[in-house]
Amino acid sequence: MAEGPRLFTIPAHRAFADALAAGLIRQFGGDDLGLAKGLVLLPNNRAKLALTDAFVRASSGGLLLPRLVAIGDPALDEAIGAALDPADDGDPVPPAVAPLERRMILARLVAEERARAGQPVDAAEAVRLAGDLARTLDQLLVEEIAPHRLREIELNEAMSAHWERALALFGIVLDRWPDELRRLGRVDAAARRAMLFERLTTRWRAAPPAGFVCAAGVIDSAPAVARLLRCIADSPRGMVVLADLATGMDEGEWQALGPHVPDPVSGLSRRSIETHPQFHLKLLLERMGVNRGEFRTWRDGSDHDATIARGKAVANALSVADYTARWTTLGPEQRRLAGISAAELATPGEEAQAIALALRAALEPEAGELIGTRTAALITPDRGLARRVAAHLQRWNITVDDSAGRPLSILPPGTLLTALAEAATQRFAPLALLTLLKHPLVRSGAPRAAWLSGVRALDRALRGPRPAAGLAGIDAHLREARHARAALEWWPEARALLAPIERVFAHGAQPLGAVLEALRTTAQALCGDALWSGPNGRAAAELLNEAEAHAAHGPPTIDPASLAALLKTLMDEVAVRSRQGEHPRLAIYGLIEARLQTADIMILGGLNEGTWPGLPAPDPWLAPRIRAELGLPGLDRGVGLAAHDLAQALGAPTALITRARRGGTQPAIASRFWLRLQALAGERFERATALEGWTRALDDPGVHEPAEQPAPVPPRERRPEKIAVTDVDRLKADPYAFYAKRILGLAPLDPVDADPSAAWRGTAVHDILERWAKEDGCALDRLHTRALAMFEGAHPMQRALWKPRLMEAIDWIVAQMGRNLDEGRQVLAVEQSGAVSLAGVMLTGKFDRIDRLADGTLAVIDYKTGKPPSPAAVREGFSLQLGLLGLIAERGGFDAIAGKARGFEYWSLSKKGDAFGYVTSPVDAAGKGDKVLPEDFTGVAAGHFSAAAADWLTGMRAFEAKLHPEYAPYAEYDQLMRRDEWYGRE
């Protein structure tokens, strides 16, 4: 047995990596090869980098470092090589099944079992469930719990029926999965890792390594890891160094953590406090068979340490709930969080800006320094916050990459693949199609400008309701659409690239490999090699490669409609990390990456409940009660690990904790850790008020100066000399909107893939009635058939909602036209444009229909698919369109139309009473309802128009915004006039 201590702990207030490096150099650095002969086991690869940097900082000259091995690395055997699995060590450990191959096999088994149980799922859902199943299986393997124990659990009657159904599905693991592994000649990666640890433990017990072995910062409490750590602790030159083991905690509080032995009479046991930061360490110690009293404090420290008082105060803040009552008895020194400040911001955006400011400030030199030397790091589990902070730092040309990486699904190659799958699934609906064609990776080389010109032309052509499905639907739409010539010339180039994947997706359910091959081939055709370049592209290529290679192991067929969801599930789990552009003094870490890291200033961001700590992920396969019966970790054990990470991070010389009072669209609840620190410190809870103020002031303009109501006064020569009757109301009610439309020449675009609107319905109805009159001569027996033809290939919503109502209104028109013929009315003309000079300007207009009445006078008809204007609007001088059209007709402005206009009718196709379709008029021969007399209507219209023209067209009156808002319901130019800044203000 080795002399001296073999079990150590480094308190949270010390920089773990620096203290460890200093101690190892002190103990083994005297011999030139003393360190090089050693082996240090660490929890992850980021910890290896942290310890390497610590050795560099601690060494005055060159050093031969010990071998550093991350025992949490999935490629464990490759990392250690012969040390774990030497060639002469008997039978080799079987290789591990590839992760995606395993996922696909489990997905197939899940799909088959769900189908057998009468609850079928598609391939995407099967892959998602297989991921959860794989995690549950891994937990069983890591905890060395035999799956057959599931059948031995006895539950009460209330749970038995549910458990029987769940057990039937979990039979995949109990029965079928081991058979699949035997067929492949492989084992689970978690099982292989345990086998390698077991072999290493056995070998080292028989023949300890010649050099030292140090297991440092390992918090994995798996039985195989615990046995290996105990072996290392027992070896002559071995040592185990844990991070922040609470050797000074009250014994009663320590024992309260659990795990507890069941009562011999009732069989029940107290619930373990898995949310405590020391629980996983206590469990590790119990499995190692050691007591915390055997641990000694590591004697070495560094310049990056905080104070002992800080460490004790943080430990007090994280006490077991039953022991927090003693806070009132603690002295000021035991409650002081000196060096820790808190910034509470209004929104996540403000929080990110505050953190960026704090990181930027760390780069500035302090007093006496010529250049800054301090280091700073952000630690947060909120990847969105991390991305925001990195973006804010770009303001000062500071590039800091998130060491936790970004999911492939939000990176350009991932979004391209998802967009392509979505577009093909939606049969190239306009929005999905344009999203794909505008993607930055599509034609990213020299042809990009010409490509984007074509896409913009297609965008303009596809504005409005959705065309028929598929590429053929786009073809037909472009042939018929107005102003689509440029798009029609360019479209064949894009169509040729998309046609292959449309053919594949049109065949319905088919093998996953065929669908993935079509996706990859089309993506390559669209983007070329740019799609697969760089770390992001390589990650996408590797994922698709593996998915295609193992597709045959998965569900036999997949509905292409579920491909996008399947891809997103897989890409969400691929974190892409880039080492390029890392700042030498700044860093952004996730919780796992932050373990054992050191910085002068540690910023802990996102301290809201649900973020730090995060919400426990549910287990769809094993209920919490079942997990407890089996001895699996509780779903909320991650809270305890998050608390331990928090305590470690607060050990920096200077620490800043931040949170936002709102998260997205709703108030956020402060993290339980934030509340504990605040409650412990009380009035001594230091707020970073200066930082909060800088954050608010950085982009604050100082004075809010809202826009005034716009009233431009263009010169006379810029004012229109021609105006349409449809623009007169806009000119009078909202002169600024008329100014924007006619003088500035701004016109709103219809939305892409818009829901069928009332305006579209009106246009379609007018088109039907025009063709009926011009091509069918208003034959009463032809209108119904012509209207039905409009719905061929139309949007399903149009057919479902509009067809019954519109056809009833069309039949009403036929009946009304029949009655008019019986009364001696004749249709003179439809859809004709004309113009007359009036009040110094040219007044133009286009009527829907003009009839010759039995007495020889004219009737002007306007078709409405909605509600006609009210008589009150006419009295106020608005809605005079029919009167102005009658005026043009009376003055000979329309070809072959002559006479006095005495009839003015709105034929509305909307519902009145129980039927669709009715006629109303703004005039009345007896003046009823305070309506204008028919013989006066054109004169009244001419008077109102002349006054408006004298003000704004031939005069110099300002074009005021929303002059009569009650008659200006249109809002196309509200943003341009900045309406919300001035409307309603005194």
XYZ file of N, CA, C and O in Angstrom, residues 15-150:
544
model
N -9.239 27.096 -8.287
C -9.269 26.746 -9.704
C -8.765 25.312 -9.848
O -7.577 25.040 -9.638
N -9.676 24.401 -10.192
C -9.370 22.973 -10.130
C -8.170 22.614 -11.006
O -7.218 21.969 -10.534
N -8.199 22.969 -12.274
C -7.136 22.547 -13.187
C -5.782 23.107 -12.772
O -4.760 22.396 -12.798
N -5.741 24.378 -12.365
C -4.468 24.983 -11.970
C -3.939 24.357 -10.690
O -2.735 24.111 -10.554
N -4.853 24.116 -9.735
C -4.416 23.479 -8.487
C -3.910 22.070 -8.747
O -2.890 21.636 -8.185
N -4.611 21.331 -9.606
C -4.191 19.959 -9.915
C -2.833 19.963 -10.603
O -1.935 19.170 -10.241
N -2.646 20.829 -11.592
C -1.365 20.876 -12.306
C -0.230 21.240 -11.353
O 0.853 20.621 -11.394
N -0.468 22.218 -10.489
C 0.580 22.615 -9.541
C 0.949 21.460 -8.622
O 2.131 21.216 -8.334
N -0.039 20.721 -8.134
C 0.245 19.603 -7.239
C 0.971 18.464 -7.929
O 1.891 17.859 -7.352
N 0.582 18.145 -9.166
C 1.251 17.060 -9.882
C 2.695 17.440 -10.212
O 3.596 16.592 -10.137
N 2.917 18.713 -10.563
C 4.289 19.156 -10.825
C 5.117 19.082 -9.542
O 6.284 18.654 -9.552
N 4.509 19.487 -8.425
C 5.241 19.434 -7.157
C 5.616 18.002 -6.807
O 6.725 17.734 -6.333
N 4.684 17.051 -7.036
C 4.934 15.679 -6.616
C 5.811 14.908 -7.584
O 6.636 14.094 -7.169
N 5.635 15.147 -8.900
C 6.324 14.282 -9.867
C 7.199 15.052 -10.850
O 7.836 14.439 -11.705
N 7.251 16.365 -10.703
C 8.017 17.150 -11.666
C 9.505 17.190 -11.393
O 10.260 17.699 -12.223
N 9.959 16.657 -10.271
C 11.388 16.670 -9.980
C 12.169 15.798 -10.931
O 13.329 16.081 -11.260
N 11.597 14.715 -11.373
C 12.223 13.819 -12.344
C 11.800 14.279 -13.740
O 10.632 14.579 -13.988
N 12.755 14.323 -14.680
C 12.446 14.802 -16.029
C 11.339 13.994 -16.676
O 10.543 14.521 -17.466
N 11.280 12.710 -16.361
C 10.255 11.852 -16.954
C 9.172 11.481 -15.944
O 8.340 10.621 -16.227
N 9.190 12.128 -14.779
C 8.224 11.762 -13.747
C 6.786 11.997 -14.183
O 5.906 11.142 -13.977
N 6.549 13.150 -14.775
C 5.186 13.429 -15.245
C 4.838 12.593 -16.477
O 3.717 12.108 -16.619
N 5.811 12.433 -17.377
C 5.539 11.737 -18.631
C 5.141 10.286 -18.410
O 4.442 9.694 -19.240
N 5.581 9.690 -17.309
C 5.231 8.288 -17.037
C 3.828 8.138 -16.463
O 3.344 7.029 -16.297
N 3.189 9.265 -16.130
C 1.900 9.193 -15.459
C 0.725 9.198 -16.417
O 0.838 9.442 -17.621
N -0.445 8.910 -15.834
C -1.709 8.867 -16.575
C -2.747 9.625 -15.765
O -2.923 9.365 -14.560
N -3.420 10.569 -16.380
C -4.469 11.343 -15.708
C -5.792 11.074 -16.405
O -5.920 11.300 -17.615
N -6.750 10.545 -15.652
C -8.093 10.284 -16.186
C -8.978 11.475 -15.873
O -9.088 11.903 -14.716
N -9.608 12.019 -16.911
C -10.428 13.218 -16.786
C -11.834 12.953 -17.331
O -12.049 11.994 -18.081
N -12.801 13.808 -16.977
C -14.184 13.513 -17.366
C -14.492 13.718 -18.845
O -15.344 13.029 -19.392
N -13.833 14.674 -19.518
C -14.169 14.923 -20.915
C -12.991 15.573 -21.626
O -11.985 15.932 -21.006
N -13.145 15.729 -22.927
C -12.051 16.276 -23.737
C -11.771 17.741 -23.416
O -10.637 18.199 -23.503
N -12.812 18.494 -23.072
C -12.604 19.893 -22.721
C -11.767 20.006 -21.450
O -10.957 20.918 -21.307
N -11.948 19.043 -20.520
C -11.135 19.028 -19.308
C -9.668 18.751 -19.640
O -8.767 19.284 -18.985
N -9.431 17.918 -20.656
C -8.049 17.676 -21.087
C -7.397 18.972 -21.550
O -6.254 19.277 -21.193
N -8.129 19.748 -22.324
C -7.597 21.023 -22.799
C -7.347 21.977 -21.638
O -6.324 22.678 -21.603
N -8.279 21.997 -20.679
C -8.117 22.886 -19.521
C -6.880 22.514 -18.717
O -6.123 23.391 -18.274
N -6.645 21.213 -18.501
C -5.479 20.796 -17.721
C -4.189 21.057 -18.492
O -3.175 21.438 -17.899
N -4.236 20.856 -19.808
C -3.046 21.166 -20.611
C -2.672 22.636 -20.472
O -1.499 22.990 -20.278
N -3.675 23.522 -20.580
C -3.416 24.953 -20.421
C -2.893 25.264 -19.022
O -2.020 26.129 -18.843
N -3.413 24.562 -18.019
C -2.962 24.788 -16.647
C -1.503 24.384 -16.479
O -0.726 25.063 -15.788
N -1.094 23.261 -17.116
C 0.309 22.853 -17.060
C 1.200 23.915 -17.713
O 2.285 24.223 -17.217
N 0.734 24.486 -18.810
C 1.522 25.515 -19.488
C 1.687 26.731 -18.585
O 2.782 27.305 -18.474
N 0.595 27.129 -17.919
C 0.680 28.289 -17.028
C 1.586 28.021 -15.829
O 2.279 28.921 -15.338
N 1.580 26.773 -15.349
C 2.337 26.461 -14.125
C 3.804 26.190 -14.381
O 4.617 26.237 -13.442
N 4.164 25.879 -15.621
C 5.557 25.513 -15.900
C 6.362 26.751 -16.262
O 5.909 27.624 -16.989
N 7.563 26.818 -15.746
C 8.447 27.925 -16.084
C 9.209 27.639 -17.369
O 9.719 28.542 -18.019
N 9.320 26.372 -17.728
C 10.006 25.974 -18.962
C 9.202 24.891 -19.642
O 7.989 24.801 -19.505
N 9.884 24.028 -20.388
C 9.207 22.949 -21.072
C 8.826 21.826 -20.119
O 9.455 21.619 -19.079
N 7.797 21.081 -20.462
C 7.329 19.951 -19.663
C 6.949 18.804 -20.588
O 6.394 19.018 -21.667
N 7.265 17.585 -20.141
C 6.710 16.398 -20.785
C 5.466 16.019 -19.987
O 5.551 15.589 -18.836
N 4.304 16.215 -20.587
C 3.047 16.054 -19.857
C 2.694 14.593 -19.697
O 3.081 13.735 -20.512
N 1.908 14.293 -18.674
C 1.387 12.929 -18.544
C 0.362 12.657 -19.636
O -0.128 13.574 -20.297
N 0.035 11.391 -19.825
C -1.001 11.056 -20.780
C -2.347 11.449 -20.184
O -2.673 11.067 -19.063
N -3.117 12.220 -20.930
C -4.431 12.683 -20.472
C -5.502 11.919 -21.235
O -5.495 11.894 -22.472
N -6.407 11.285 -20.517
C -7.444 10.455 -21.131
C -8.799 10.879 -20.602
O -8.995 10.979 -19.383
N -9.738 11.146 -21.525
C -11.116 11.479 -21.148
C -11.921 10.197 -21.096
O -12.205 9.598 -22.128
N -12.280 9.756 -19.899
C -12.982 8.479 -19.795
C -14.463 8.605 -20.133
O -15.184 7.611 -20.155
N -14.902 9.849 -20.402
C -16.265 10.010 -20.899
C -16.320 10.038 -22.413
O -17.396 10.181 -22.996
N -15.172 9.902 -23.073
C -15.106 9.925 -24.528
C -15.762 8.668 -25.090
O -15.452 7.555 -24.676
N -16.699 8.809 -26.076
C -17.318 7.610 -26.659
C -16.299 6.668 -27.283
O -16.445 5.459 -27.211
N -15.226 7.206 -27.889
C -14.187 6.357 -28.474
C -13.128 6.045 -27.426
O -11.949 6.307 -27.589
N -13.587 5.445 -26.335
C -12.714 5.261 -25.178
C -11.532 4.360 -25.486
O -10.398 4.628 -25.112
N -11.773 3.246 -26.195
C -10.699 2.304 -26.473
C -9.629 2.921 -27.376
O -8.451 2.662 -27.225
N -10.043 3.777 -28.300
C -9.074 4.421 -29.171
C -8.267 5.468 -28.406
O -7.112 5.727 -28.712
N -8.896 6.124 -27.415
C -8.201 7.174 -26.672
C -7.090 6.602 -25.812
O -6.013 7.172 -25.692
N -7.336 5.458 -25.182
C -6.343 4.886 -24.285
C -5.484 3.835 -24.984
O -4.343 3.612 -24.636
N -6.045 3.209 -26.001
C -5.272 2.218 -26.745
C -4.978 0.980 -25.913
O -5.837 0.422 -25.257
N -3.737 0.566 -25.936
C -3.349 -0.690 -25.302
C -3.530 -0.673 -23.797
O -3.614 -1.728 -23.169
N -3.611 0.499 -23.187
C -3.779 0.539 -21.735
C -5.098 -0.073 -21.308
O -5.198 -0.688 -20.249
N -6.122 0.066 -22.126
C -7.427 -0.481 -21.758
C -7.655 -1.873 -22.323
O -8.251 -2.716 -21.677
N -7.254 -2.079 -23.559
C -7.581 -3.340 -24.214
C -6.381 -3.850 -25.001
O -6.375 -3.846 -26.229
N -5.298 -4.282 -24.302
C -4.096 -4.731 -25.009
C -4.369 -5.983 -25.832
O -5.277 -6.755 -25.545
N -3.567 -6.143 -26.883
C -3.785 -7.256 -27.806
C -3.571 -8.613 -27.147
O -4.148 -9.613 -27.560
N -2.733 -8.688 -26.117
C -2.435 -9.972 -25.483
C -3.312 -10.227 -24.264
O -2.971 -11.059 -23.417
N -4.439 -9.524 -24.162
C -5.278 -9.636 -22.964
C -6.432 -10.596 -23.188
O -7.583 -10.308 -22.861
N -6.151 -11.763 -23.790
C -7.196 -12.758 -23.990
C -8.148 -12.345 -25.095
O -7.780 -11.681 -26.059
N -9.384 -12.781 -24.957
C -10.385 -12.476 -25.971
C -10.649 -10.979 -26.014
O -10.881 -10.347 -24.979
N -10.648 -10.400 -27.215
C -10.922 -8.956 -27.312
C -12.384 -8.662 -26.989
O -13.267 -9.499 -27.191
N -12.602 -7.475 -26.496
C -13.965 -7.042 -26.224
C -14.662 -6.783 -27.561
O -14.093 -6.140 -28.432
N -15.866 -7.308 -27.764
C -16.545 -7.090 -29.044
C -16.695 -5.604 -29.336
O -16.806 -4.783 -28.425
N -16.679 -5.241 -30.605
C -16.849 -3.822 -30.946
C -18.263 -3.341 -30.618
O -19.204 -4.137 -30.522
N -18.370 -2.036 -30.464
C -19.671 -1.439 -30.149
C -20.462 -1.212 -31.427
O -19.898 -0.919 -32.483
N -21.752 -1.351 -31.333
C -22.626 -1.074 -32.468
C -22.610 0.427 -32.744
O -22.561 1.248 -31.816
N -22.578 0.798 -34.016
C -22.565 2.212 -34.386
C -23.828 2.895 -33.865
O -24.914 2.324 -33.932
N -23.706 4.121 -33.338
C -24.874 4.773 -32.735
C -26.077 4.889 -33.669
O -27.207 4.613 -33.272
N -25.850 5.284 -34.922
C -26.992 5.463 -35.823
C -27.541 4.121 -36.297
O -28.751 3.975 -36.514
N -26.666 3.135 -36.427
C -27.144 1.797 -36.761
C -28.055 1.279 -35.647
O -29.131 0.731 -35.888
N -27.619 1.486 -34.418
C -28.430 1.080 -33.269
C -29.765 1.819 -33.253
O -30.820 1.238 -33.019
N -29.716 3.127 -33.555
C -30.935 3.943 -33.548
C -31.932 3.431 -34.587
O -33.141 3.340 -34.318
N -31.447 3.089 -35.759
C -32.331 2.612 -36.809
C -32.937 1.255 -36.476
O -34.119 1.008 -36.728
N -32.124 0.370 -35.914
C -32.660 -0.943 -35.537
C -33.738 -0.787 -34.472
O -34.824 -1.390 -34.552
N -33.449 0.013 -33.461
C -34.445 0.234 -32.413
C -35.699 0.891 -32.974
O -36.824 0.582 -32.546
N -35.537 1.813 -33.946
C -36.697 2.446 -34.566
C -37.554 1.413 -35.284
O -38.798 1.459 -35.213
N -36.915 0.479 -35.971
C -37.687 -0.568 -36.641
C -38.431 -1.434 -35.632
O -39.613 -1.754 -35.812
N -37.751 -1.784 -34.561
C -38.403 -2.604 -33.545
C -39.565 -1.856 -32.891
O -40.628 -2.428 -32.621
N -39.351 -0.565 -32.615
C -40.422 0.244 -32.020
C -41.620 0.295 -32.952
O -42.774 0.118 -32.530
N -41.361 0.556 -34.251
C -42.461 0.642 -35.219
C -43.218 -0.673 -35.303
O -44.460 -0.683 -35.367
N -42.489 -1.783 -35.298
C -43.162 -3.086 -35.390
C -43.996 -3.371 -34.148
O -45.135 -3.856 -34.239
N -43.446 -3.068 -32.981
C -44.187 -3.335 -31.744
C -45.394 -2.421 -31.606
O -46.458 -2.844 -31.156
N -45.246 -1.169 -31.999
C -46.390 -0.249 -31.918
C -47.491 -0.670 -32.896
O -48.677 -0.563 -32.581
N -47.085 -1.107 -34.075
C -48.087 -1.573 -35.037
C -48.795 -2.816 -34.518
O -50.018 -2.968 -34.661
N -48.019 -3.712 -33.880
C -48.629 -4.933 -33.325
C -49.595 -4.603 -32.194
O -50.590 -5.288 -31.990
N -49.303 -3.517 -31.467
C -50.179 -3.113 -30.359
C -51.355 -2.261 -30.825
O -52.141 -1.790 -30.005
N -51.469 -2.033 -32.139
C -52.568 -1.218 -32.638
C -52.356 0.267 -32.486
O -53.306 1.042 -32.576
N -51.081 0.682 -32.274
C -50.752 2.110 -32.140
C -49.611 2.452 -33.092
O -48.502 2.774 -32.672
N -49.858 2.376 -34.399
C -48.764 2.577 -35.361
C -48.216 3.999 -35.313
O -48.925 4.948 -34.989
N -46.935 4.133 -35.616
C -46.269 5.438 -35.688
C -45.512 5.496 -37.001
O -45.137 4.463 -37.569
N -45.277 6.723 -37.495
C -44.493 6.858 -38.717
C -43.009 6.744 -38.393
O -42.606 6.653 -37.230
N -42.193 6.739 -39.434
C -40.761 6.505 -39.241
C -40.115 7.603 -38.403
O -39.237 7.332 -37.572
N -40.536 8.856 -38.598
C -39.931 9.957 -37.834
C -40.207 9.790 -36.350
O -39.310 9.978 -35.512
N -41.439 9.455 -35.996
C -41.770 9.263 -34.582
C -41.065 8.031 -34.033
O -40.633 8.009 -32.872
N -40.927 6.986 -34.851
C -40.221 5.784 -34.404
C -38.760 6.106 -34.095
O -38.208 5.625 -33.096
N -38.129 6.936 -34.921
C -36.731 7.315 -34.673
C -36.623 8.155 -33.401
O -35.683 7.999 -32.614
N -37.579 9.038 -33.187
C -37.557 9.848 -31.957
C -37.710 8.962 -30.728
O -36.961 9.093 -29.744
N -38.687 8.061 -30.763
C -38.886 7.153 -29.624
C -37.681 6.241 -29.433
O -37.338 5.887 -28.304
N -37.042 5.862 -30.531
C -35.862 5.003 -30.423
C -34.731 5.723 -29.700
O -33.957 5.096 -28.969
N -34.618 7.034 -29.898
C -33.603 7.787 -29.167
C -33.848 7.755 -27.677
O -32.913 7.558 -26.881
N -35.105 7.963 -27.262
C -35.433 7.882 -25.836
C -35.212 6.462 -25.310
O -34.735 6.273 -24.187
N -35.564 5.468 -26.129
C -35.374 4.079 -25.724
C -33.898 3.763 -25.537
O -33.503 3.098 -24.564
N -33.056 4.268 -26.442
C -31.620 4.019 -26.335
C -31.054 4.647 -25.069
O -30.211 4.032 -24.391
N -31.516 5.854 -24.718
C -31.027 6.490 -23.493
C -31.453 5.696 -22.256
O -30.674 5.543 -21.311
N -32.683 5.209 -22.245
C -33.138 4.415 -21.104
C -32.347 3.115 -21.003
O -31.938 2.696 -19.908
N -32.122 2.472 -22.130
C -31.336 1.233 -22.133
C -29.922 1.490 -21.647
O -29.364 0.703 -20.862
N -29.325 2.602 -22.070
C -27.969 2.937 -21.626
C -27.927 3.128 -20.110
O -26.958 2.727 -19.449
N -28.961 3.773 -19.562
C -28.993 3.960 -18.111
C -29.053 2.622 -17.390
O -28.401 2.432 -16.356
N -29.821 1.677 -17.929
C -29.863 0.343 -17.330
C -28.481 -0.310 -17.381
O -28.036 -0.943 -16.408
N -27.814 -0.167 -18.525
C -26.499 -0.787 -18.675
C -25.463 -0.127 -17.776
O -24.641 -0.812 -17.147
N -25.486 1.204 -17.709
C -24.515 1.925 -16.884
C -24.711 1.580 -15.410
O -23.733 1.382 -14.664
N -25.960 1.514 -14.979
C -26.234 1.190 -13.581
C -26.181 -0.311 -13.300
O -26.457 -0.739 -12.178
N -25.868 -1.106 -14.339
C -25.719 -2.560 -14.223
C -27.002 -3.194 -13.681
O -26.983 -4.059 -12.790
N -28.116 -2.758 -14.249
C -29.425 -3.298 -13.892
C -29.862 -4.218 -15.021
O -30.009 -3.786 -16.164
N -30.066 -5.476 -14.704
C -30.479 -6.441 -15.721
C -31.877 -6.104 -16.206
O -32.788 -5.916 -15.397
N -32.107 -6.033 -17.524
C -33.438 -5.696 -18.028
C -34.550 -6.622 -17.543
O -35.690 -6.200 -17.412
N -34.197 -7.889 -17.234
C -35.261 -8.823 -16.821
C -35.877 -8.426 -15.482
O -36.960 -8.906 -15.131
N -35.205 -7.542 -14.739
C -35.782 -7.093 -13.467
C -37.090 -6.335 -13.663
O -37.889 -6.189 -12.745
N -37.288 -5.811 -14.886
C -38.533 -5.101 -15.158
C -39.742 -5.983 -14.930
O -40.791 -5.527 -14.474
